[in-house]
mmCIF file of C-alpha atoms in Angstrom:
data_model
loop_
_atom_site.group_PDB
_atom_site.id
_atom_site.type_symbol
_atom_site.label_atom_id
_atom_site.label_comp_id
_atom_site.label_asym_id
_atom_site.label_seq_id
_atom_site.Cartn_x
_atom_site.Cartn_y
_atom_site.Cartn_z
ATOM 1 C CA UNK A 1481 0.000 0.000 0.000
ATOM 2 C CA UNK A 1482 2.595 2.938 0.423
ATOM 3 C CA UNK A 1483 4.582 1.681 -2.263
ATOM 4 C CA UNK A 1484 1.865 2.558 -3.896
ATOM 5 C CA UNK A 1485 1.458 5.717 -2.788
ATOM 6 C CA UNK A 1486 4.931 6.621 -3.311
ATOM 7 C CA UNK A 1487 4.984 6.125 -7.012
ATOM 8 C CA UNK A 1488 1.854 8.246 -6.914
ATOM 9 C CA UNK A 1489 3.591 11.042 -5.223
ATOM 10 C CA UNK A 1490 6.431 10.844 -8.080
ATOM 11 C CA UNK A 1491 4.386 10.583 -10.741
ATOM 12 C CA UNK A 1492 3.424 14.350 -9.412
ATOM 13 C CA UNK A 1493 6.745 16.567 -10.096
ATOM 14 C CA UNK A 1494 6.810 17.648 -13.609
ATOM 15 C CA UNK A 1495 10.109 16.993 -15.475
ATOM 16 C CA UNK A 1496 11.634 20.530 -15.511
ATOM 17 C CA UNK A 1497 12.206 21.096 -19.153
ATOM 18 C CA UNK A 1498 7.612 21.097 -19.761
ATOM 19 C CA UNK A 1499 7.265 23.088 -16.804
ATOM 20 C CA UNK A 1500 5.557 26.429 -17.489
ATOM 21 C CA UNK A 1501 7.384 29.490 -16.872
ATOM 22 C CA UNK A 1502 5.779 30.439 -13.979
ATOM 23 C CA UNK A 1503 5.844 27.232 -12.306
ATOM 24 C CA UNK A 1504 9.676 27.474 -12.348
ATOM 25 C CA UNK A 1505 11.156 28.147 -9.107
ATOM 26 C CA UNK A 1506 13.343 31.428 -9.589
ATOM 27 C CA UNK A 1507 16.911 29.226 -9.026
ATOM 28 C CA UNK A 1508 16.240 27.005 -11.417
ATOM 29 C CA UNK A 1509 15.510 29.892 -14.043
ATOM 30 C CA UNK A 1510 19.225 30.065 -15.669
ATOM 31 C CA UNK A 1511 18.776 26.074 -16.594
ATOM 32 C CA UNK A 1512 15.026 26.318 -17.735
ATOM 33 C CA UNK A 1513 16.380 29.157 -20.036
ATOM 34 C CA UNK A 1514 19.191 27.003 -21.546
ATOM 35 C CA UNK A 1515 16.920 23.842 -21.536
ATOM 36 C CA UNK A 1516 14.451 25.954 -24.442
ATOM 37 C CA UNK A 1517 14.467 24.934 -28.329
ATOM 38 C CA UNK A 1518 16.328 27.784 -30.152
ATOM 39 C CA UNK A 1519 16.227 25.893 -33.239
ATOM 40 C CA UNK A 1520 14.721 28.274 -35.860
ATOM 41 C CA UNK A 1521 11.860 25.856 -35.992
ATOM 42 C CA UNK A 1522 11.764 26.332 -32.118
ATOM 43 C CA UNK A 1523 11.642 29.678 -32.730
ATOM 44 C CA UNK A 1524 8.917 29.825 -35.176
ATOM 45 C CA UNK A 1525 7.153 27.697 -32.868
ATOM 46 C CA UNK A 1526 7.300 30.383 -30.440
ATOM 47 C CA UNK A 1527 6.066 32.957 -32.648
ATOM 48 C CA UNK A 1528 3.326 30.774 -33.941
ATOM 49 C CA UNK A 1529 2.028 30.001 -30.219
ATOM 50 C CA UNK A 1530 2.259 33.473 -29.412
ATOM 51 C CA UNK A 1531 0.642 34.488 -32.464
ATOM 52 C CA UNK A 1532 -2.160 32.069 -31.841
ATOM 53 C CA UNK A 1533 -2.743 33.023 -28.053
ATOM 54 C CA UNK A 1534 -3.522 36.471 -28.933
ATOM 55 C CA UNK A 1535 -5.923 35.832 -31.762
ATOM 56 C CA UNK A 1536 -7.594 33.473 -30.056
ATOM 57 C CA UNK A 1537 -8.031 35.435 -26.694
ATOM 58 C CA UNK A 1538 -8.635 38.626 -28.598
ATOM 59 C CA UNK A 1539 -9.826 38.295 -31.944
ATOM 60 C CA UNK A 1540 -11.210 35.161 -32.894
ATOM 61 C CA UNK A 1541 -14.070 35.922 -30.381
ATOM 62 C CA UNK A 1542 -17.919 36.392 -30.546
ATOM 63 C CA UNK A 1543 -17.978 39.881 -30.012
ATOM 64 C CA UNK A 1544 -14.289 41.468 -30.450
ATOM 65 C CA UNK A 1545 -14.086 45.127 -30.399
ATOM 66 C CA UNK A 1546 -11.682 47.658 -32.008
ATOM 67 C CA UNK A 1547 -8.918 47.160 -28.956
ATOM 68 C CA UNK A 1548 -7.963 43.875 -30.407
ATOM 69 C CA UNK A 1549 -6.643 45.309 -33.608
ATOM 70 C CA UNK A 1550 -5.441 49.150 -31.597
ATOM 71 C CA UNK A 1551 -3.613 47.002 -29.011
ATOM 72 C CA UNK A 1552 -1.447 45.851 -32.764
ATOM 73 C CA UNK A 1553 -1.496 48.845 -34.178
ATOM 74 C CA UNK A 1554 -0.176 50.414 -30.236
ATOM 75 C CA UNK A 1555 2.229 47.686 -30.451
ATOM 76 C CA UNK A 1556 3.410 48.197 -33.626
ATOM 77 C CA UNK A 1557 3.815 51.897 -33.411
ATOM 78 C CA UNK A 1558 5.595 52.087 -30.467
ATOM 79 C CA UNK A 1559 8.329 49.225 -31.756
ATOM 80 C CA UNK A 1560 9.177 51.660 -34.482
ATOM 81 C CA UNK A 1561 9.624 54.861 -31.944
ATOM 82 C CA UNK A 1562 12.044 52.450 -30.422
ATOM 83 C CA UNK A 1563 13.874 51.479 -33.337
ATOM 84 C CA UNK A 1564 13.897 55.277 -34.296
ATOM 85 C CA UNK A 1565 14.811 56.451 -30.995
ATOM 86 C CA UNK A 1566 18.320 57.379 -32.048
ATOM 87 C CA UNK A 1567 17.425 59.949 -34.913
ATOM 88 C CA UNK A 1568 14.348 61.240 -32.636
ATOM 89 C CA UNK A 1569 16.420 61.938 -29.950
ATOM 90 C CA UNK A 1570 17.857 65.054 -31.713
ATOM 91 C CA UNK A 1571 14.695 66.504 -31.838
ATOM 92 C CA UNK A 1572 13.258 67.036 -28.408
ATOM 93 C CA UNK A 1573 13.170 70.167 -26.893
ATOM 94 C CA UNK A 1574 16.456 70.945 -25.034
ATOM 95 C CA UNK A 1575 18.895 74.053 -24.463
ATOM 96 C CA UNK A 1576 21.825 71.436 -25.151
ATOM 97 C CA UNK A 1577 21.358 68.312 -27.206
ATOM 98 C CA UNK B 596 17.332 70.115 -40.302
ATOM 99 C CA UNK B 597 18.896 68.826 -43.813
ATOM 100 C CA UNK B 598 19.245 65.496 -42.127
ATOM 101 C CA UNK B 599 16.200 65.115 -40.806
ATOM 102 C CA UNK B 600 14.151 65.622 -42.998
ATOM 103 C CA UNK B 601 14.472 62.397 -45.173
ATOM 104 C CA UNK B 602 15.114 60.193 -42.314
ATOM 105 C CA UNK B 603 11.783 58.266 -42.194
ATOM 106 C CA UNK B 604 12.801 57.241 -45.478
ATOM 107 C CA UNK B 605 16.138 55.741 -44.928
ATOM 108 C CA UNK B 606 15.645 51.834 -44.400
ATOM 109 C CA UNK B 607 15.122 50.416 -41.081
ATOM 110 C CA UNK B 608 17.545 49.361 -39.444
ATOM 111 C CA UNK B 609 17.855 47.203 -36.005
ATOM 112 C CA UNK B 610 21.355 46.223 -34.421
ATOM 113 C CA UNK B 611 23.322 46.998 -38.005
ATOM 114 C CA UNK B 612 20.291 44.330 -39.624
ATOM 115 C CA UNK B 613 17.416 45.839 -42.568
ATOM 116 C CA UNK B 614 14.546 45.068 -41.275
ATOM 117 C CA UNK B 615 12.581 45.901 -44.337
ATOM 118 C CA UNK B 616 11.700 42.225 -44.983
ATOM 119 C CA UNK B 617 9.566 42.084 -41.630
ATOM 120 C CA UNK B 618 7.785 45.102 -42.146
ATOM 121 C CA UNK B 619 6.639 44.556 -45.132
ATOM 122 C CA UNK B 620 5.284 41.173 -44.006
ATOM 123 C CA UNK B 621 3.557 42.617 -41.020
ATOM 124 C CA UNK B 622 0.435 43.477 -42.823
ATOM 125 C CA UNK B 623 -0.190 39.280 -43.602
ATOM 126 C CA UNK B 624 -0.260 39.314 -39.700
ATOM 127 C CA UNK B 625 -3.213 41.344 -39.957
ATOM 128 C CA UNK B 626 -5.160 39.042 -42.492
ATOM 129 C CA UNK B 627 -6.547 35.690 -40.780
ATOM 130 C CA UNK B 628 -7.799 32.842 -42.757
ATOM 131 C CA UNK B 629 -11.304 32.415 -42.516
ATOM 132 C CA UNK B 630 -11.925 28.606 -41.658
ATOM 133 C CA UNK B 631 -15.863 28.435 -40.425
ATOM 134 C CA UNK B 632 -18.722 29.789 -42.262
ATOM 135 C CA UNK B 633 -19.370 32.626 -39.945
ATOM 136 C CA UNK B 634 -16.053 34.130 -38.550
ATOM 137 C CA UNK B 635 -15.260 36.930 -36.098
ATOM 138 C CA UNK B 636 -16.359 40.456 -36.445
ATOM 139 C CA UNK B 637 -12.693 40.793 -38.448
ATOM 140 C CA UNK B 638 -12.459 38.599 -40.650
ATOM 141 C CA UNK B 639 -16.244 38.971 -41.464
ATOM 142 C CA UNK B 640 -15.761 42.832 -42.042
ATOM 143 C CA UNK B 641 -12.394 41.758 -44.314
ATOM 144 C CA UNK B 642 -14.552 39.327 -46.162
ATOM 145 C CA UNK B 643 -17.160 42.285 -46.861
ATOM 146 C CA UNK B 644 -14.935 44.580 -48.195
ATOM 147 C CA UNK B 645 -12.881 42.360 -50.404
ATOM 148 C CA UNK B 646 -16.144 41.321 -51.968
ATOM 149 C CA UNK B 647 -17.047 44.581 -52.619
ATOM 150 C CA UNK B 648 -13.687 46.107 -54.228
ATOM 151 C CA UNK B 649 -13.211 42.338 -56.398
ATOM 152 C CA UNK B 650 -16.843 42.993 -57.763
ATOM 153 C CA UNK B 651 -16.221 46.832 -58.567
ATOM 154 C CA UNK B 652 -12.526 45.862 -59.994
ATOM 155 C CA UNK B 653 -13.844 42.742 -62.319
ATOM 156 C CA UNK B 654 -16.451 43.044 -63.473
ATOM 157 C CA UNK B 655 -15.493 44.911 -67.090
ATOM 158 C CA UNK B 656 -13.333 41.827 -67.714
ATOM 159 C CA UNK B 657 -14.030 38.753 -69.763
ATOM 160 C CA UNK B 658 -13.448 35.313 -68.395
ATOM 161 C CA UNK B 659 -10.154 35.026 -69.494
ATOM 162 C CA UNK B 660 -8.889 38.436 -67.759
ATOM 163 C CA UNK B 661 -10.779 37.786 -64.592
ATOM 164 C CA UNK B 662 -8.130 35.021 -63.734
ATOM 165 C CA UNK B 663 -6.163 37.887 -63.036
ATOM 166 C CA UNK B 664 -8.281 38.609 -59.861
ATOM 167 C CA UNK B 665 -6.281 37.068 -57.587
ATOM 168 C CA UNK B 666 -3.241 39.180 -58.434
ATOM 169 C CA UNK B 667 -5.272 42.230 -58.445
ATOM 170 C CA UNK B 668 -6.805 42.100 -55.310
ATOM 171 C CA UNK B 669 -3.485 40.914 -53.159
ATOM 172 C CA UNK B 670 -1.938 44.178 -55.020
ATOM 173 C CA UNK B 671 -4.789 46.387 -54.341
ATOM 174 C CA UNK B 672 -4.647 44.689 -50.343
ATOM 175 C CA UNK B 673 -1.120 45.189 -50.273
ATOM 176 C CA UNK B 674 -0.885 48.778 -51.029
ATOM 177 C CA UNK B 675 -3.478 49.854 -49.114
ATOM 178 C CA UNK B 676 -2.930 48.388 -45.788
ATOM 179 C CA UNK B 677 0.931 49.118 -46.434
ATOM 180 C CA UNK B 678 0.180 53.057 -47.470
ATOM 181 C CA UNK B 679 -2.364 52.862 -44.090
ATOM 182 C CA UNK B 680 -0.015 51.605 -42.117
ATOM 183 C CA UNK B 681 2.468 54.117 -43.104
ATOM 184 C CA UNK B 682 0.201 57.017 -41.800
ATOM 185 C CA UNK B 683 0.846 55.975 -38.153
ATOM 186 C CA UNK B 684 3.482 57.906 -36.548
ATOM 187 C CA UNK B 685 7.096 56.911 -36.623
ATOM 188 C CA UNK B 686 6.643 54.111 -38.926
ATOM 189 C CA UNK B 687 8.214 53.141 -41.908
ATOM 190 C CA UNK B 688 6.001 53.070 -45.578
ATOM 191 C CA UNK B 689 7.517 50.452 -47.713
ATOM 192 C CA UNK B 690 5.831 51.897 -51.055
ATOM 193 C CA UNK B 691 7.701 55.196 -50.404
ATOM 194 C CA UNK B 692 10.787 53.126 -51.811
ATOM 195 C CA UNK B 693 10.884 53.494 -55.625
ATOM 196 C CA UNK B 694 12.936 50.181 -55.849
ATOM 197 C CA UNK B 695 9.670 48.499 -54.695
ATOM 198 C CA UNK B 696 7.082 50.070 -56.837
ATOM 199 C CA UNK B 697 9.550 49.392 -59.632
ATOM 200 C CA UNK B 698 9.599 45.622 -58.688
ATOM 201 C CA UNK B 699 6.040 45.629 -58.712
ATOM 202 C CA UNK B 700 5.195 47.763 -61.528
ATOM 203 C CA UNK B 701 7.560 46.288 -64.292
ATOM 204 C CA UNK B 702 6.663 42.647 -64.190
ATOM 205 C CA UNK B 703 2.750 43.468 -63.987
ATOM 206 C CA UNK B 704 2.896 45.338 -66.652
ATOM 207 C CA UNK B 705 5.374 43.200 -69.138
ATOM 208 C CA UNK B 706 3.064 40.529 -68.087
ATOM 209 C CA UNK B 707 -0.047 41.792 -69.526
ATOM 210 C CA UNK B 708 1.820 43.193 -72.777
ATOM 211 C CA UNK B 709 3.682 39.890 -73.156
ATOM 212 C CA UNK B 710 -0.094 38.316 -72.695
ATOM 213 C CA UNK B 711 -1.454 40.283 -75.290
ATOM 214 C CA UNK B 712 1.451 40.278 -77.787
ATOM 215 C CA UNK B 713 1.268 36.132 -77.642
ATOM 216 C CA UNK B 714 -2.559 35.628 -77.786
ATOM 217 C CA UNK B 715 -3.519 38.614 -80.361
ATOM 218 C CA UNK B 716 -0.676 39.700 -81.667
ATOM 219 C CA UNK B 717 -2.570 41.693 -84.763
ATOM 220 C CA UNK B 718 -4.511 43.534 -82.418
ATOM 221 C CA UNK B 719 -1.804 44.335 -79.902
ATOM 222 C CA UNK B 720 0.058 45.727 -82.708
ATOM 223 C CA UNK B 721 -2.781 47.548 -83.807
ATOM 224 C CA UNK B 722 -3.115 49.529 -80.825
ATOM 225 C CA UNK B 723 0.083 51.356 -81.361
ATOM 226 C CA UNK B 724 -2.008 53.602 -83.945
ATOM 227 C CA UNK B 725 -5.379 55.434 -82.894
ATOM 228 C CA UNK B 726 -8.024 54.717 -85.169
ATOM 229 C CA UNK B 727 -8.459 57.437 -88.267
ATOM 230 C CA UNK B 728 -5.036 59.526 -88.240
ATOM 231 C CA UNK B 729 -4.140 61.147 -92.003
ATOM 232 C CA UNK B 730 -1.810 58.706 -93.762
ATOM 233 C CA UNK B 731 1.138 60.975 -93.402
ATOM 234 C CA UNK B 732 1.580 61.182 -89.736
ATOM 235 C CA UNK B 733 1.197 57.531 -89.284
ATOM 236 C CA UNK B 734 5.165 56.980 -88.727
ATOM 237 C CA UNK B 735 5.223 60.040 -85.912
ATOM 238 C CA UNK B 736 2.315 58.773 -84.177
ATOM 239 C CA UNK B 737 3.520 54.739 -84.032
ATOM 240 C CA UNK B 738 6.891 56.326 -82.235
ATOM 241 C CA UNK B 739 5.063 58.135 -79.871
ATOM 242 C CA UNK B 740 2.814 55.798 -79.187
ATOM 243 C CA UNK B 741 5.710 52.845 -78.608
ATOM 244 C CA UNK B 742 7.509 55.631 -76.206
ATOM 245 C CA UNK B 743 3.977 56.145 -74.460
ATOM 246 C CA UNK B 744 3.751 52.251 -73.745
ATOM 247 C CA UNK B 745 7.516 52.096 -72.535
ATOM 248 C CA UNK B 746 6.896 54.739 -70.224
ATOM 249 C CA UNK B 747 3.397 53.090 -68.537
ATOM 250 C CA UNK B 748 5.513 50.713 -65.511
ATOM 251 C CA UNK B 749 7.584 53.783 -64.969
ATOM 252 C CA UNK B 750 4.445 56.237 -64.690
ATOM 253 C CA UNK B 751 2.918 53.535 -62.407
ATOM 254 C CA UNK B 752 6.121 53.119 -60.336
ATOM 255 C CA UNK B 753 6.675 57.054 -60.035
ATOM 256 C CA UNK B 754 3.213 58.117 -59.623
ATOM 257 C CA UNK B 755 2.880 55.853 -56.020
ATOM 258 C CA UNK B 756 6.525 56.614 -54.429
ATOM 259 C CA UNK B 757 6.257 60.646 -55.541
ATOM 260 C CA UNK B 758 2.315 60.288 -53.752
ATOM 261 C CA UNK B 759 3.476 58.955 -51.098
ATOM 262 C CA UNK B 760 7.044 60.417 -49.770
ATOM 263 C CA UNK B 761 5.233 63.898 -50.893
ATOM 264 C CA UNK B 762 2.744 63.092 -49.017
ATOM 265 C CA UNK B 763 4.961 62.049 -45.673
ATOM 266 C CA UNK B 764 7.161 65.100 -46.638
ATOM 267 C CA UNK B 765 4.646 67.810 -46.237
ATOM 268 C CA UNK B 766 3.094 66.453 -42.811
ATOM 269 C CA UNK B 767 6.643 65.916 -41.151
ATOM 270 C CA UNK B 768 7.521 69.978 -42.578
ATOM 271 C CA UNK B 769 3.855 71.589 -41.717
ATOM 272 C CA UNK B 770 3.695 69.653 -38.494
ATOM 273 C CA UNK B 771 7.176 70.909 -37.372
ATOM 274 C CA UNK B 772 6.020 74.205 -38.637
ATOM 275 C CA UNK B 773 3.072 74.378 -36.242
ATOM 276 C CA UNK B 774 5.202 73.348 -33.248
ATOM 277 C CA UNK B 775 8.135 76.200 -34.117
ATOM 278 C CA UNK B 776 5.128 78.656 -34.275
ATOM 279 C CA UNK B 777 3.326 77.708 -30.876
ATOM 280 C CA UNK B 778 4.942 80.744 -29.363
ATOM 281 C CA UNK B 779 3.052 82.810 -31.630
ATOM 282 C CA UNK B 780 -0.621 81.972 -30.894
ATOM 283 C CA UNK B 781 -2.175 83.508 -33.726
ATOM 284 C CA UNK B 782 -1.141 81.415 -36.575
ATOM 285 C CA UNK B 783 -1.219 78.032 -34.419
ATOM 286 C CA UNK B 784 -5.038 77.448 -35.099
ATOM 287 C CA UNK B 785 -4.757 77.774 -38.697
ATOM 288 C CA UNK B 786 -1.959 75.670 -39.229
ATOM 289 C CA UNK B 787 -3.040 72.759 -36.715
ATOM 290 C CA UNK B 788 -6.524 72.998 -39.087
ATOM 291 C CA UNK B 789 -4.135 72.693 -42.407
ATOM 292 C CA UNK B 790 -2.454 69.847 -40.783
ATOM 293 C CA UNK B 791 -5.684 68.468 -40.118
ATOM 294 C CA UNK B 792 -7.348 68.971 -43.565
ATOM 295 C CA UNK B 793 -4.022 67.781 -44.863
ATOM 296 C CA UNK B 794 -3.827 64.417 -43.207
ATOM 297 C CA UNK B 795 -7.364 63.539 -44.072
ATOM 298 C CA UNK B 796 -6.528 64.029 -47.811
ATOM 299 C CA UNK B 797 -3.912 62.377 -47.245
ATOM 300 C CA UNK B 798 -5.825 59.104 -45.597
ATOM 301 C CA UNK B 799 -7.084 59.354 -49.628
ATOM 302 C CA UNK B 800 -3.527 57.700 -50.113
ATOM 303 C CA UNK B 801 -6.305 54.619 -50.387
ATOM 304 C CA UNK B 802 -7.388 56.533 -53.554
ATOM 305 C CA UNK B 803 -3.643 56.023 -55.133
ATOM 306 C CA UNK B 804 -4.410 52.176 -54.612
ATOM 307 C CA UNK B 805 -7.331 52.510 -56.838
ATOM 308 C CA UNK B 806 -5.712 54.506 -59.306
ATOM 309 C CA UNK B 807 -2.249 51.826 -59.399
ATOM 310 C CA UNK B 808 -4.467 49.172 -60.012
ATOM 311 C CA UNK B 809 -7.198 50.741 -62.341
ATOM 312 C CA UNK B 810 -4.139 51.519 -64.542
ATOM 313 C CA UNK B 811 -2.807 48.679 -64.232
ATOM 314 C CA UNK B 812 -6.563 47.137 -64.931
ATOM 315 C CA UNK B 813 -6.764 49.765 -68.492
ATOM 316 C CA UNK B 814 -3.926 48.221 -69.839
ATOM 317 C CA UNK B 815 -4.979 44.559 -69.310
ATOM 318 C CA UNK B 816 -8.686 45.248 -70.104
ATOM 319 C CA UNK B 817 -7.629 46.648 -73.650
ATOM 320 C CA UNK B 818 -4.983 43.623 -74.538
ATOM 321 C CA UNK B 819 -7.415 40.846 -73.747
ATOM 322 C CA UNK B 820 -11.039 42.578 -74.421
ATOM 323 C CA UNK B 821 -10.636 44.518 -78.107
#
């Protein structure tokens, strides 16, 4: 009987490498990183997941509004005032640049 | 100032990499594939309004040009959301590149001349002269009328970058206008209403769409139909 109920209690703990990422306790972080597929079909995995999580929590419902697609479009604009932070930088309004 | 000024048109750059690859694929993100009968409110409102433009842009053709319809309406999709896209602040308008409206202008149109040269050549020859010219100025008019067929992918090509980085160029100088001139109240209303007016003829950069492909549409619609 409590063999028994030890292989139960192992059969519990998840392997750490399908953990998800908040289930990982924060010392085990660095090796949960490394453990991750960074194949480039890992990686499109990633982005098709994430792709797919958003669409289907914010889009591909009953009755979506207009802040599924402004959330992109929010998104999207404020990934290129990053990448054009450099050149905007010149132009704010300062005594000294 | 001098540099400034054409900066939203240099190509994007991110850690010393172009990036011009993934922003002109962002707009696909933007288009999901319908797979049920009834979809979601966006794909559903999509659906709608490519009916509606494929109707309006086929419609004059025979059978044999409307298997073009495809390639029209990706085009007329792909300018339009890109041109859109390019009206939100800081980003980056692909079609503002006249390397790209070149690539997309040249092969369009070879293709339909190449069409119309194989499948009626007699006619596609005969187009070169308008109908009832005087005998004697029949050489003239078959030059100019080569030289005005040579220059129809260039006038396409030209038409939608000079549109376009015009377009960008005025709001970027008459909105930098209207913040110099803050200080001096008086002129601030009118200019902010100029900028206005300006940027809602310029949301008519949807109109240039229409115009790229309806040209594009003339030029097929007379090689396959006459």
């Amino acid at each position: 009987m409590a063999s028994i109920v030890c292989v139960f209690l192992h059969s519990f703990s998840v392997p750490l490498k399908d953990k998800k990422l908040l289930e990982v306790k924060l010392g085990e972080l660095p090796s949960w990183i490394l453990m991750r597929d960074f194949t480039p079909k890992g990686i499109a995995g990633a982005f098709q997941r994430g792709y797919y999580r958003y669409y289907n929590k914010y889009i591909n419902v009953k009755k979506g509004s207009i802040a599924g697609l402004s959330m992109v479009l929010a998104a999207y604009m404020l990934f290129n005032y990053c990448r054009s932070y450099k050149e905007l930088k010149h132009e704010r309004l300062r005594k000294y640049h | 100032m001098n540099e400034n000024l054409f900066t939203p048109f240099t190509i994007p750059m991110m850690l010393g990499i172009p990036i011009t690859t993934l922003i002109i694929m962002f707009p696909t993100m933007l288009f999901p594939t319908p797979n049920q009968l009834i979809n979601n409110r966006m794909i559903t409102i999509q659906q709608w309004l490519t009916k509606l433009t494929s109707k309006q842009l086929m419609n004059t053709h025979n059978p044999k040009g409307q298997t073009w319809s495809l390639m029209f309406i990706s085009l007329f999709l792909f300018i339009t959301f890109t041109n859109l896209l390019g009206m939100l602040p800081h980003s980056f308008t692909p079609t503002a590149q006249l390397s790209m409206n070149l690539g997309m202008a040249i092969p369009l149109w070879a293709g339909t001349v190449v069409m119309g040269f194989r499948n009626k050549t007699k006619i596609s020859l005969a187009h070169l002269l308008p109908l009832g010219t005087p005998t004697f100025l029949i050489p003239m008019l078959v030059m100019i009328e080569t030289i005005s067929l040579f220059i129809q992918p260039l006038a396409l090509a030209v038409r939608l970058t000079a549109n376009i980085t015009a377009g960008h160029l005025l709001l970027h100088l008459i909105g930098s206008a209207t913040l110099a001139l803050v200080n001096i109240s008086l002129f601030t209303a009118l200019i902010t209403f100029t900028i206005l007016t300006l940027l809602t003829i310029l949301e008519f950069a949807v109109a240039l769409i229409q115009a790229y492909v309806f040209t594009l549409l003339v030029s097929l619609y007379l090689q396959d139909n006459t």
